[in-house]
Coordinates of C-alpha atoms and ligand atoms in Angstrom, one line a residue:
M1 CA 30.6 1.2 10.8
K2 CA 29.8 0.1 7.3
G3 CA 26.3 1.8 7.5
N4 CA 27.7 5.1 8.3
V5 CA 30.4 5.0 5.8
L6 CA 27.7 4.3 3.1
R7 CA 25.5 7.0 4.4
T8 CA 28.3 9.7 4.1
A9 CA 29.7 8.2 0.7
S10 CA 26.4 8.5 -1.0
K11 CA 26.5 11.1 -3.8
I12 CA 23.2 12.5 -2.7
K13 CA 21.7 15.3 -4.8
I14 CA 20.1 17.0 -1.8
K15 CA 22.3 18.1 1.0
L16 CA 20.6 15.8 3.7
M17 CA 22.5 15.8 6.9
V18 CA 19.3 14.5 8.8
Y19 CA 20.0 10.9 7.7
M20 CA 23.9 11.0 7.3
T21 CA 24.4 11.2 11.0
S22 CA 23.9 8.2 13.2
T23 CA 21.1 9.9 15.4
T24 CA 17.7 10.1 13.6
K25 CA 16.2 13.6 13.9
L26 CA 12.6 14.7 14.6
F27 CA 11.0 16.9 12.3
I28 CA 9.2 19.6 14.3
D29 CA 7.9 23.0 12.8
G30 CA 10.1 22.8 9.6
K31 CA 13.4 22.0 11.6
F32 CA 15.2 18.6 11.8
V33 CA 16.0 18.5 15.4
E34 CA 18.0 16.2 17.9
S35 CA 15.7 14.5 20.4
K36 CA 16.5 15.3 24.1
S37 CA 15.0 11.8 25.0
P38 CA 16.9 9.5 27.3
E39 CA 15.6 6.5 25.5
W40 CA 16.9 5.5 22.1
L41 CA 16.7 2.4 19.9
D42 CA 19.3 1.0 17.5
I43 CA 18.7 0.8 13.9
H44 CA 20.4 -2.2 12.1
N45 CA 21.3 -3.0 8.5
P46 CA 19.4 -6.3 8.2
A47 CA 22.2 -7.9 5.9
T48 CA 24.9 -7.7 8.7
N49 CA 23.1 -6.8 11.9
E50 CA 25.5 -3.8 12.4
V51 CA 24.1 -0.9 14.2
I52 CA 23.7 2.0 11.6
G53 CA 22.1 4.5 13.6
R54 CA 19.8 5.3 16.5
V55 CA 16.2 6.5 16.7
P56 CA 14.7 8.4 19.8
K57 CA 11.5 7.6 21.6
A58 CA 10.2 11.2 21.4
T59 CA 9.6 12.8 24.8
H60 CA 6.0 14.0 25.6
E61 CA 7.2 17.5 25.2
E62 CA 8.6 16.8 21.7
M63 CA 5.4 15.1 20.7
L64 CA 3.3 18.1 22.0
A65 CA 5.4 20.6 20.1
A66 CA 4.9 18.5 17.0
V67 CA 1.1 18.3 17.2
D68 CA 0.9 22.0 18.4
S69 CA 2.9 22.9 15.2
C70 CA 0.3 21.1 13.2
S71 CA -2.5 22.6 15.0
R72 CA -1.1 26.2 14.5
V73 CA -0.2 25.8 10.9
Y74 CA -3.8 24.2 9.9
H75 CA -5.6 27.5 10.1
T76 CA -3.3 29.0 7.3
W77 CA -2.6 25.8 5.3
S78 CA -6.4 24.8 5.2
E79 CA -6.9 28.2 3.7
T80 CA -4.0 28.3 1.2
S81 CA -5.4 28.1 -2.3
I82 CA -5.7 24.7 -3.7
L83 CA -3.8 25.7 -6.8
A84 CA -1.0 26.6 -4.5
R85 CA -1.2 23.3 -2.6
Q86 CA -1.3 21.6 -6.0
Q87 CA 1.9 23.3 -7.2
I88 CA 3.8 22.1 -4.2
F89 CA 2.9 18.5 -4.7
L90 CA 3.8 18.9 -8.7
R91 CA 7.2 20.1 -7.5
Y92 CA 7.4 17.3 -4.9
Q93 CA 6.8 14.5 -7.4
Q94 CA 9.6 15.8 -9.5
L95 CA 11.9 15.9 -6.5
I96 CA 11.2 12.4 -5.8
K97 CA 11.9 11.3 -9.2
D98 CA 15.2 13.1 -9.2
N99 CA 16.2 11.4 -6.0
I100 CA 14.7 7.8 -6.4
K101 CA 17.9 6.2 -6.3
E102 CA 19.2 7.8 -3.2
L103 CA 15.8 6.9 -1.4
A104 CA 16.2 3.5 -2.5
K105 CA 19.7 3.2 -1.1
L106 CA 18.6 4.3 2.2
I107 CA 15.7 1.7 2.1
T108 CA 18.2 -1.1 1.2
L109 CA 20.3 -0.1 4.1
E110 CA 17.7 0.1 6.7
Q111 CA 15.2 -2.4 5.6
G112 CA 17.2 -4.9 3.5
K113 CA 15.2 -5.2 0.2
T114 CA 17.0 -5.3 -3.0
L115 CA 17.9 -2.1 -4.7
A116 CA 15.4 -2.5 -7.6
D117 CA 12.8 -3.5 -5.3
A118 CA 13.4 -0.5 -3.1
E119 CA 13.1 1.8 -6.2
G120 CA 9.8 0.0 -6.9
D121 CA 8.9 0.8 -3.3
V122 CA 9.5 4.6 -4.0
F123 CA 7.9 4.5 -7.4
R124 CA 4.5 3.1 -6.0
G125 CA 4.5 5.8 -3.4
L126 CA 5.3 8.4 -6.2
Q127 CA 2.3 7.4 -8.1
V128 CA 0.1 8.4 -5.3
V129 CA 2.0 11.7 -5.0
E130 CA 1.4 12.2 -8.9
H131 CA -2.4 11.5 -8.3
T132 CA -2.5 14.2 -5.6
C133 CA -1.7 16.6 -8.3
S134 CA -5.2 16.1 -9.7
I135 CA -6.6 17.6 -6.6
T136 CA -8.5 20.4 -8.3
S137 CA -10.6 17.7 -9.8
L138 CA -10.6 15.2 -6.9
M139 CA -11.9 17.7 -4.3
L140 CA -14.8 19.0 -6.4
G141 CA -18.1 19.2 -4.6
E142 CA -21.5 18.7 -6.1
T143 CA -24.3 21.3 -6.8
L144 CA -28.0 21.0 -7.5
P145 CA -29.7 24.1 -8.5
S146 CA -33.3 25.0 -8.1
I147 CA -34.3 22.4 -5.5
T148 CA -37.1 24.7 -4.9
K149 CA -38.0 28.2 -5.9
D150 CA -35.0 30.5 -5.8
M151 CA -33.0 27.7 -3.9
D152 CA -29.7 25.9 -4.7
T153 CA -27.7 23.3 -2.8
Y154 CA -24.0 22.7 -3.0
T155 CA -21.5 20.9 -1.1
Y156 CA -17.9 21.7 -0.4
R157 CA -15.2 19.1 0.5
M158 CA -13.2 20.6 3.6
P159 CA -10.1 19.4 5.1
I160 CA -10.8 17.8 8.8
G161 CA -7.7 19.2 10.8
V162 CA -4.7 17.5 12.0
C163 CA -4.2 13.9 10.7
A164 CA -1.7 11.3 11.7
G165 CA 0.0 8.3 10.2
I166 CA 1.6 5.3 11.8
T167 CA 3.6 3.1 9.3
P168 CA 5.1 -0.2 9.1
F169 CA 8.8 -1.3 8.2
N170 CA 8.2 -3.0 5.0
F171 CA 7.5 -0.1 2.8
P172 CA 9.5 2.7 4.1
A173 CA 8.5 5.1 1.1
M174 CA 5.4 3.8 -0.4
I175 CA 3.3 3.7 2.7
P176 CA 4.0 7.1 4.1
L177 CA 3.4 8.3 0.6
W178 CA 0.0 6.7 0.7
M179 CA -0.7 9.0 3.6
F180 CA 0.6 12.4 4.2
P181 CA 0.4 13.6 0.5
M182 CA -3.2 12.9 0.3
G183 CA -3.9 14.2 3.7
M184 CA -1.9 17.5 3.0
V185 CA -3.1 18.2 -0.4
C186 CA -6.7 18.2 1.0
G187 CA -5.7 21.0 3.4
N188 CA -5.0 19.1 6.5
T189 CA -1.6 19.2 8.4
Y190 CA 0.1 15.8 9.1
L191 CA 1.8 14.2 11.9
L192 CA 3.7 11.1 11.0
K193 CA 5.3 8.3 13.0
P194 CA 7.3 6.1 10.8
S195 CA 8.4 2.6 11.8
E196 CA 11.1 2.7 14.3
R197 CA 13.1 0.3 12.3
V198 CA 13.1 2.1 9.1
P199 CA 12.9 5.9 10.1
G200 CA 15.5 7.4 7.5
C201 CA 13.3 7.3 4.5
A202 CA 10.4 9.3 6.0
L203 CA 12.9 12.1 6.8
M204 CA 14.3 12.2 3.4
L205 CA 10.7 12.5 2.1
A206 CA 10.2 15.2 4.6
K207 CA 13.2 17.1 3.4
L208 CA 12.2 16.8 -0.3
L209 CA 8.6 18.2 0.7
Q210 CA 10.2 21.0 2.2
D211 CA 12.3 21.8 -0.8
A212 CA 9.2 21.3 -2.9
G213 CA 7.9 24.5 -0.7
A214 CA 5.6 22.9 2.0
P215 CA 5.3 25.5 4.6
D216 CA 7.0 24.8 8.1
G217 CA 4.6 22.9 10.4
T218 CA 2.6 21.2 7.6
L219 CA 4.2 18.1 8.2
N220 CA 5.8 17.0 11.5
I221 CA 7.5 13.8 12.3
I222 CA 7.9 12.1 15.7
H223 CA 9.5 8.8 16.5
G224 CA 9.0 6.1 18.8
Q225 CA 6.8 2.9 19.7
H226 CA 3.9 2.6 22.0
N227 CA 4.0 5.8 23.8
A228 CA 4.2 7.7 20.6
V229 CA 1.2 5.5 19.3
N230 CA -1.0 6.2 22.5
F231 CA -0.3 9.9 22.2
I232 CA -1.5 9.9 18.6
C233 CA -4.8 7.8 19.6
D234 CA -5.5 10.2 22.5
H235 CA -4.7 13.7 21.7
P236 CA -7.7 15.7 20.9
A237 CA -6.4 17.8 18.2
I238 CA -5.7 14.8 15.9
K239 CA -8.9 14.2 13.9
A240 CA -7.8 11.1 11.9
I241 CA -5.4 8.2 12.0
S242 CA -4.0 6.3 9.1
F243 CA -2.5 2.9 10.2
V244 CA -0.6 0.2 8.3
G245 CA 1.0 -2.8 10.0
S246 CA 0.2 -5.7 12.0
N247 CA -3.2 -6.9 13.5
Q248 CA -1.9 -6.6 17.0
A249 CA -1.1 -2.9 16.7
G250 CA -3.8 -2.1 14.2
E251 CA -6.8 -3.5 16.1
Y252 CA -5.6 -1.8 19.2
I253 CA -5.1 1.7 17.4
Y254 CA -8.5 1.3 15.7
E255 CA -10.2 0.9 19.0
R256 CA -8.4 3.5 21.1
G257 CA -8.5 5.9 18.3
S258 CA -12.2 5.3 17.4
K259 CA -13.2 5.6 21.2
N260 CA -11.5 8.9 21.2
G261 CA -13.8 10.0 18.4
K262 CA -11.2 10.0 15.6
R263 CA -11.7 8.6 12.1
V264 CA -9.3 5.6 11.8
Q265 CA -8.5 3.6 8.7
S266 CA -6.4 0.4 9.5
N267 CA -4.6 -1.9 7.0
M268 CA -3.4 -5.0 8.8
G269 CA -2.1 -8.4 8.0
A270 CA -2.6 -10.9 5.3
K271 CA -2.4 -14.5 4.1
N272 CA -2.9 -14.2 0.5
H273 CA -3.7 -17.0 -1.7
G274 CA -2.8 -17.8 -5.5
V275 CA -5.3 -20.2 -6.9
V276 CA -3.7 -22.2 -9.8
M277 CA -6.0 -23.8 -12.1
P278 CA -5.0 -26.6 -14.4
D279 CA -5.8 -24.7 -17.5
A280 CA -3.5 -21.7 -16.5
N281 CA -0.4 -20.9 -18.7
K282 CA 2.1 -23.0 -16.7
E283 CA 5.2 -21.0 -17.6
N284 CA 3.7 -17.5 -16.9
T285 CA 2.0 -18.9 -13.6
L286 CA 5.1 -20.4 -12.0
N287 CA 7.2 -17.4 -12.7
Q288 CA 4.5 -15.2 -11.4
L289 CA 4.0 -17.3 -8.2
V290 CA 7.7 -17.5 -7.4
G291 CA 8.2 -13.7 -7.9
A292 CA 5.2 -12.9 -5.6
A293 CA 6.0 -15.5 -2.9
F294 CA 9.7 -14.7 -2.5
G295 CA 10.2 -11.2 -3.7
A296 CA 11.0 -8.7 -0.9
A297 CA 11.8 -12.0 1.1
G298 CA 8.0 -12.3 1.4
Q299 CA 7.8 -9.2 3.5
R300 CA 4.9 -7.6 1.6
C301 CA 1.3 -7.5 2.7
M302 CA 0.5 -8.6 -0.7
A303 CA 2.9 -11.4 -1.0
L304 CA 1.4 -14.6 -2.5
S305 CA 2.3 -16.8 0.6
T306 CA -0.1 -19.5 -0.2
A307 CA -0.7 -21.5 -3.3
I308 CA -3.8 -23.6 -3.9
L309 CA -3.1 -26.2 -6.7
V310 CA -6.4 -27.1 -8.2
G311 CA -6.7 -30.7 -9.9
E312 CA -3.9 -31.7 -12.1
A313 CA -2.0 -28.5 -11.2
R314 CA -0.7 -30.2 -8.3
N315 CA 1.8 -32.0 -10.7
W316 CA 3.5 -28.6 -11.1
L317 CA 5.1 -28.8 -7.7
P318 CA 8.5 -30.1 -8.8
E319 CA 8.9 -27.2 -11.4
L320 CA 7.7 -24.5 -8.9
V321 CA 10.5 -26.0 -6.5
E322 CA 13.0 -25.7 -9.1
R323 CA 12.4 -22.2 -10.1
A324 CA 12.4 -21.0 -6.5
N325 CA 15.5 -22.8 -6.0
G326 CA 17.1 -20.6 -8.7
L327 CA 16.7 -17.4 -6.7
R328 CA 19.7 -15.7 -5.5
V329 CA 19.8 -14.9 -1.8
N330 CA 22.1 -12.1 -1.0
A331 CA 22.4 -8.6 0.5
G332 CA 20.1 -6.1 -1.2
D333 CA 22.7 -3.9 -2.5
Q334 CA 24.6 -6.8 -4.1
P335 CA 24.3 -7.1 -8.0
G336 CA 21.9 -9.9 -9.0
A337 CA 20.2 -10.3 -5.4
D338 CA 16.6 -11.6 -5.7
V339 CA 15.9 -12.2 -2.1
G340 CA 17.3 -9.9 0.7
P341 CA 17.5 -10.4 4.5
L342 CA 14.4 -10.4 7.0
I343 CA 14.1 -7.2 9.0
S344 CA 15.5 -8.8 12.3
P345 CA 17.0 -11.8 13.9
Q346 CA 13.7 -12.2 15.8
A347 CA 11.8 -12.1 12.3
K348 CA 14.2 -14.8 11.1
E349 CA 13.7 -17.1 14.2
R350 CA 9.9 -16.7 14.0
V351 CA 9.9 -17.6 10.3
N352 CA 12.0 -20.7 11.0
S353 CA 9.8 -21.7 13.8
L354 CA 6.7 -21.5 11.7
I355 CA 8.4 -23.7 8.8
Q356 CA 9.2 -26.2 11.8
S357 CA 5.7 -26.2 13.1
G358 CA 4.6 -27.3 9.5
V359 CA 7.0 -30.1 9.8
D360 CA 5.8 -31.1 13.2
E361 CA 2.3 -31.3 12.1
G362 CA 3.0 -33.4 9.0
A363 CA 3.8 -31.0 6.2
K364 CA 6.6 -31.5 3.7
V365 CA 9.4 -29.1 3.2
L366 CA 10.3 -29.5 -0.5
L367 CA 12.8 -26.5 -0.4
D368 CA 14.3 -25.4 2.8
G369 CA 15.8 -22.1 3.1
R370 CA 16.5 -22.4 6.7
N371 CA 20.2 -22.9 6.8
V372 CA 21.1 -20.6 3.9
K373 CA 24.6 -19.1 4.0
V374 CA 25.3 -15.8 2.4
K375 CA 29.0 -15.4 1.7
G376 CA 30.3 -12.0 3.3
Y377 CA 27.0 -11.6 5.2
E378 CA 27.0 -14.4 7.6
N379 CA 25.5 -12.4 10.4
G380 CA 22.5 -11.2 8.2
N381 CA 19.0 -12.2 8.8
F382 CA 18.7 -14.5 5.7
V383 CA 16.1 -17.3 5.1
G384 CA 16.2 -18.8 1.5
P385 CA 13.0 -19.5 -0.3
T386 CA 11.2 -22.4 1.2
I387 CA 8.3 -24.3 -0.1
V388 CA 6.2 -26.4 2.5
S389 CA 3.7 -28.6 0.8
N390 CA 1.0 -31.1 2.2
V391 CA -0.3 -28.2 4.2
T392 CA -3.8 -28.1 5.4
P393 CA -5.9 -25.3 6.7
D394 CA -5.7 -26.4 10.6
M395 CA -1.9 -26.0 10.5
K396 CA -0.1 -23.3 12.3
C397 CA 2.0 -22.5 9.2
Y398 CA -1.3 -21.9 7.2
K399 CA -3.3 -19.9 9.9
E400 CA -0.5 -17.4 10.9
E401 CA 1.0 -14.7 8.6
I402 CA 4.6 -15.9 8.1
F403 CA 5.9 -12.6 6.5
G404 CA 9.0 -14.5 5.1
P405 CA 10.0 -16.2 2.0
V406 CA 7.9 -19.2 2.6
L407 CA 5.1 -20.6 0.2
V408 CA 2.8 -22.8 1.8
V409 CA 1.1 -25.2 -0.7
L410 CA -2.5 -26.7 -0.3
E411 CA -4.3 -28.7 -2.9
A412 CA -8.1 -28.7 -3.9
D413 CA -10.1 -30.7 -6.3
S414 CA -12.2 -28.0 -7.6
L415 CA -12.5 -24.1 -8.0
D416 CA -15.4 -24.3 -5.3
D417 CA -13.2 -26.1 -3.0
A418 CA -10.6 -23.4 -3.5
I419 CA -12.9 -20.5 -2.9
K420 CA -14.1 -22.2 0.3
I421 CA -10.6 -22.4 1.7
V422 CA -9.8 -18.8 0.7
N423 CA -13.1 -17.5 2.3
K424 CA -12.6 -19.5 5.7
N425 CA -9.1 -18.0 6.2
P426 CA -9.6 -15.0 8.3
Y427 CA -7.6 -12.5 6.4
G428 CA -9.0 -10.8 3.2
N429 CA -6.2 -8.6 1.7
G430 CA -5.3 -10.0 -1.6
T431 CA -5.5 -13.0 -3.8
A432 CA -5.0 -14.1 -7.4
I433 CA -6.3 -16.7 -9.8
F434 CA -4.3 -18.1 -12.5
T435 CA -6.5 -19.4 -15.3
T436 CA -7.2 -19.2 -19.1
N437 CA -11.0 -19.7 -18.4
G438 CA -12.8 -16.3 -18.2
A439 CA -15.9 -17.9 -16.5
A440 CA -13.7 -19.5 -13.8
A441 CA -11.9 -16.2 -13.3
R442 CA -15.3 -14.3 -13.0
K443 CA -16.7 -16.7 -10.7
Y444 CA -13.7 -16.3 -8.5
T445 CA -13.7 -12.5 -8.5
H446 CA -17.3 -12.3 -7.6
E447 CA -17.2 -15.3 -4.7
V448 CA -14.0 -14.5 -2.9
D449 CA -14.3 -12.1 0.0
V450 CA -10.8 -10.3 -0.5
G451 CA -10.0 -6.7 -1.2
Q452 CA -7.5 -6.8 -3.9
I453 CA -8.1 -9.6 -6.8
G454 CA -5.7 -10.5 -9.5
V455 CA -6.6 -12.4 -12.5
N456 CA -3.2 -13.7 -14.0
V457 CA -1.8 -10.8 -12.0
P458 CA 0.1 -12.0 -8.7
I459 CA 0.2 -8.8 -6.7
P460 CA -2.9 -6.7 -7.8
V461 CA -2.0 -3.4 -5.9
P462 CA -4.3 -1.0 -7.2
L463 CA -3.1 2.2 -9.0
P464 CA -3.9 5.5 -7.0
M465 CA -6.9 6.3 -8.9
F466 CA -8.5 3.4 -7.5
S467 CA -8.2 2.5 -3.8
F468 CA -6.2 0.0 -1.8
T469 CA -8.9 -2.0 0.2
G470 CA -9.1 -5.1 2.1
S471 CA -11.7 -7.1 3.9
R472 CA -12.4 -9.1 7.0
A473 CA -9.2 -9.3 9.4
S474 CA -7.1 -7.3 7.0
F475 CA -9.0 -3.9 7.5
R476 CA -10.8 -2.0 10.1
G477 CA -12.7 1.1 9.3
D478 CA -15.0 2.1 6.3
T479 CA -12.9 4.3 4.1
N480 CA -9.8 3.0 2.4
F481 CA -6.4 4.4 1.4
Y482 CA -6.0 6.7 -1.5
G483 CA -8.0 7.0 -4.7
K484 CA -11.6 8.5 -4.1
Q485 CA -11.9 6.7 -0.7
G486 CA -8.6 8.5 0.5
I487 CA -10.1 12.0 -0.5
Q488 CA -13.2 11.0 1.4
F489 CA -11.2 10.0 4.5
Y490 CA -9.2 13.1 4.6
T491 CA -12.2 15.6 3.9
Q492 CA -15.6 16.3 5.4
I493 CA -18.6 17.7 3.5
K494 CA -20.3 20.9 4.1
T495 CA -23.8 21.2 2.4
V496 CA -24.9 24.6 1.7
T497 CA -28.5 25.4 0.9
S498 CA -29.1 28.9 -0.2
Q499 CA -31.9 31.1 -1.3
W500 CA -31.8 34.2 -3.2
K501 CA -35.4 35.7 -3.5
A502 CA -36.6 38.3 -5.7
E503 CA -37.8 41.4 -3.7
D504 CA -41.4 40.6 -4.4
A505 CA -41.2 37.1 -2.9
T506 CA -40.2 38.2 0.5
L507 CA -42.0 36.0 3.3
K508 CA -45.0 38.0 4.8
S509 CA -45.1 35.8 7.9
P510 CA -43.0 33.1 9.8
A511 CA -42.8 29.7 8.3
V512 CA -43.3 27.3 11.2
T513 CA -43.9 24.0 9.3
M514 CA -41.4 21.8 7.6
P515 CA -41.0 23.0 3.9
T516 CA -42.4 20.3 1.7
Ligands
LIG601 P1 3.9 -3.5 13.3 O1 2.3 -3.5 13.6 O2 4.9 -4.1 14.3 O3 4.3 -2.0 13.2 C1 3.5 -0.9 12.6 C2 3.6 0.2 13.4 O4 2.8 0.1 14.6 C3 5.0 0.8 13.7 O5 5.1 2.3 13.6 C4 5.2 0.4 15.2 O6 5.9 1.3 15.9 C5 3.7 0.4 15.7 N1 3.6 -0.7 16.7 C6 3.9 -2.0 16.7 N2 3.4 -2.7 17.7 C7 2.5 -1.9 18.3 C8 1.7 -2.1 19.5 N3 1.7 -3.3 20.1 N4 0.9 -1.1 19.8 C9 1.0 0.0 19.2 N5 1.8 0.4 18.2 C10 2.5 -0.8 17.6 O7 4.0 -4.0 11.7 P2 5.4 -4.3 11.0 O8 5.9 -5.4 11.6 O9 6.2 -2.9 11.0 O10 4.7 -4.5 9.6 C11 4.6 -5.7 9.0 C12 2.9 -5.9 9.1 O11 2.3 -4.9 8.4 C13 2.4 -7.2 8.6 O12 1.5 -7.8 9.2 C14 1.9 -6.8 7.1 O13 0.8 -7.7 6.7 C15 1.3 -5.5 7.5 N6 1.3 -4.6 6.3 C16 -0.1 -4.5 5.9 C17 -0.3 -3.5 4.8 C18 -1.8 -3.6 4.2 O14 -1.9 -2.4 3.5 N7 -2.7 -4.3 4.6 C19 0.8 -3.2 4.0 C20 2.0 -3.2 4.6 C21 2.1 -4.0 5.7

């Protein structure tokens, strides 16, 4: 099998048998263990559809062992000094840097994205790990001295217990790295369930964390689908769940986890609009739009999948098509590849049918990637860059998240009209405006109800000192991922009010009224 050859041939710096074998291991109590499950799923290379490995649906006993390990170790880990925890993550960020190319190779093999993009996937997660190294400042409490005579109040930020993360297939490194490093550096232990379609990277990240000195049991990894998710939502030891993925799963997990009294943060689907004003820098805008619509084959929650051309900008369509047509579709590990395959044949079929739905409803396909052929990879899940114009907000291809290399194009007469379209769409994940007019940019950023907004920046994913947010159907919960919000999600506050009186101020009788 080509995949296995690749795995064993890679000159990896860390000796990592866990992902070089064709069965994906569980990571329980510091050991990479073979599951005893009778149920396994195949993992495919999306560029060839060859089976490259298998992943188990962990048994109930295995999931219990993982959460028990987290619970047991929590008592020592939460009391480990913050400086010791910081040191582990300082070493961890260096190990990730040292192994970025190997991590990227594994991502490309399992997920399909280009090697350069896979490195970006690791790099954006690495930035979050680097930020966790500031935990000694991030976790500071507050103090207010002398709230009354001899009395002071101060707060501690404390960990909350065992936390869990459930991740999607599209960012095998970045999204797990949004979760467990933040959770763990705060003193929590962590149970991760990576996407069953790309489980290898999470295990490699776990091995690097172990090499960085994380004690056994601080991170446990289970695999599976619905049963594993239900287990996480229901187990009483798990206090918080971080989820990133589709609305179908995210809304369900938010509801089930919340009903069980857990904190849940749930980042979900998107339909991100790029609003192009006629005064924008044309060259820059068209290149940004094409990169953001088709990079990672459109399988990014921040992909700019919808363009709204305002006024005269509608005349830029032919040049947009020309640029998109110049992108090279190929397997992610091939030199010069711009657009890799979709994750599965089902994803390809779904994307193709959404393009067809546009045609059926009266849209025009100006660039059609449905029949793209990639030499040597005829069985891969490839769809070439596709541009669908004359789209209106009532069409299925506009309403549904396509999650493929498809840009749907709408037109608007004014900025106000464009803002109305954006705010009427149910999703509020990301958006961008392209303009040279500061007043238009300001109006847009203030009036759109969207989490991440770019001004001449097509994919405005916030750096880790800020937080990745999202509004409306793109997010459930009230505390976002990473940054200050991430610290808040993974900690709880204890407020201490203390009084140290001088001898002569001792109370002479019981105080039965509220102090005023
Ligand atoms: P997905 O929802 O299919 O899978 C995500 C996780 O949920 C996986 O671990 C999977 O095992 C589990 N899962 C899947 N279906 C489930 C169900 N019915 N019940 C319970 N658990 C289930 O998502 P995906 O296809 O892996 O990822 C793509 C989606 O993720 C897109 O919608 C994309 O927009 C979204 N996404 C959002 C963000 C964000 O930050 N907003 C980031 C990346 C991806």
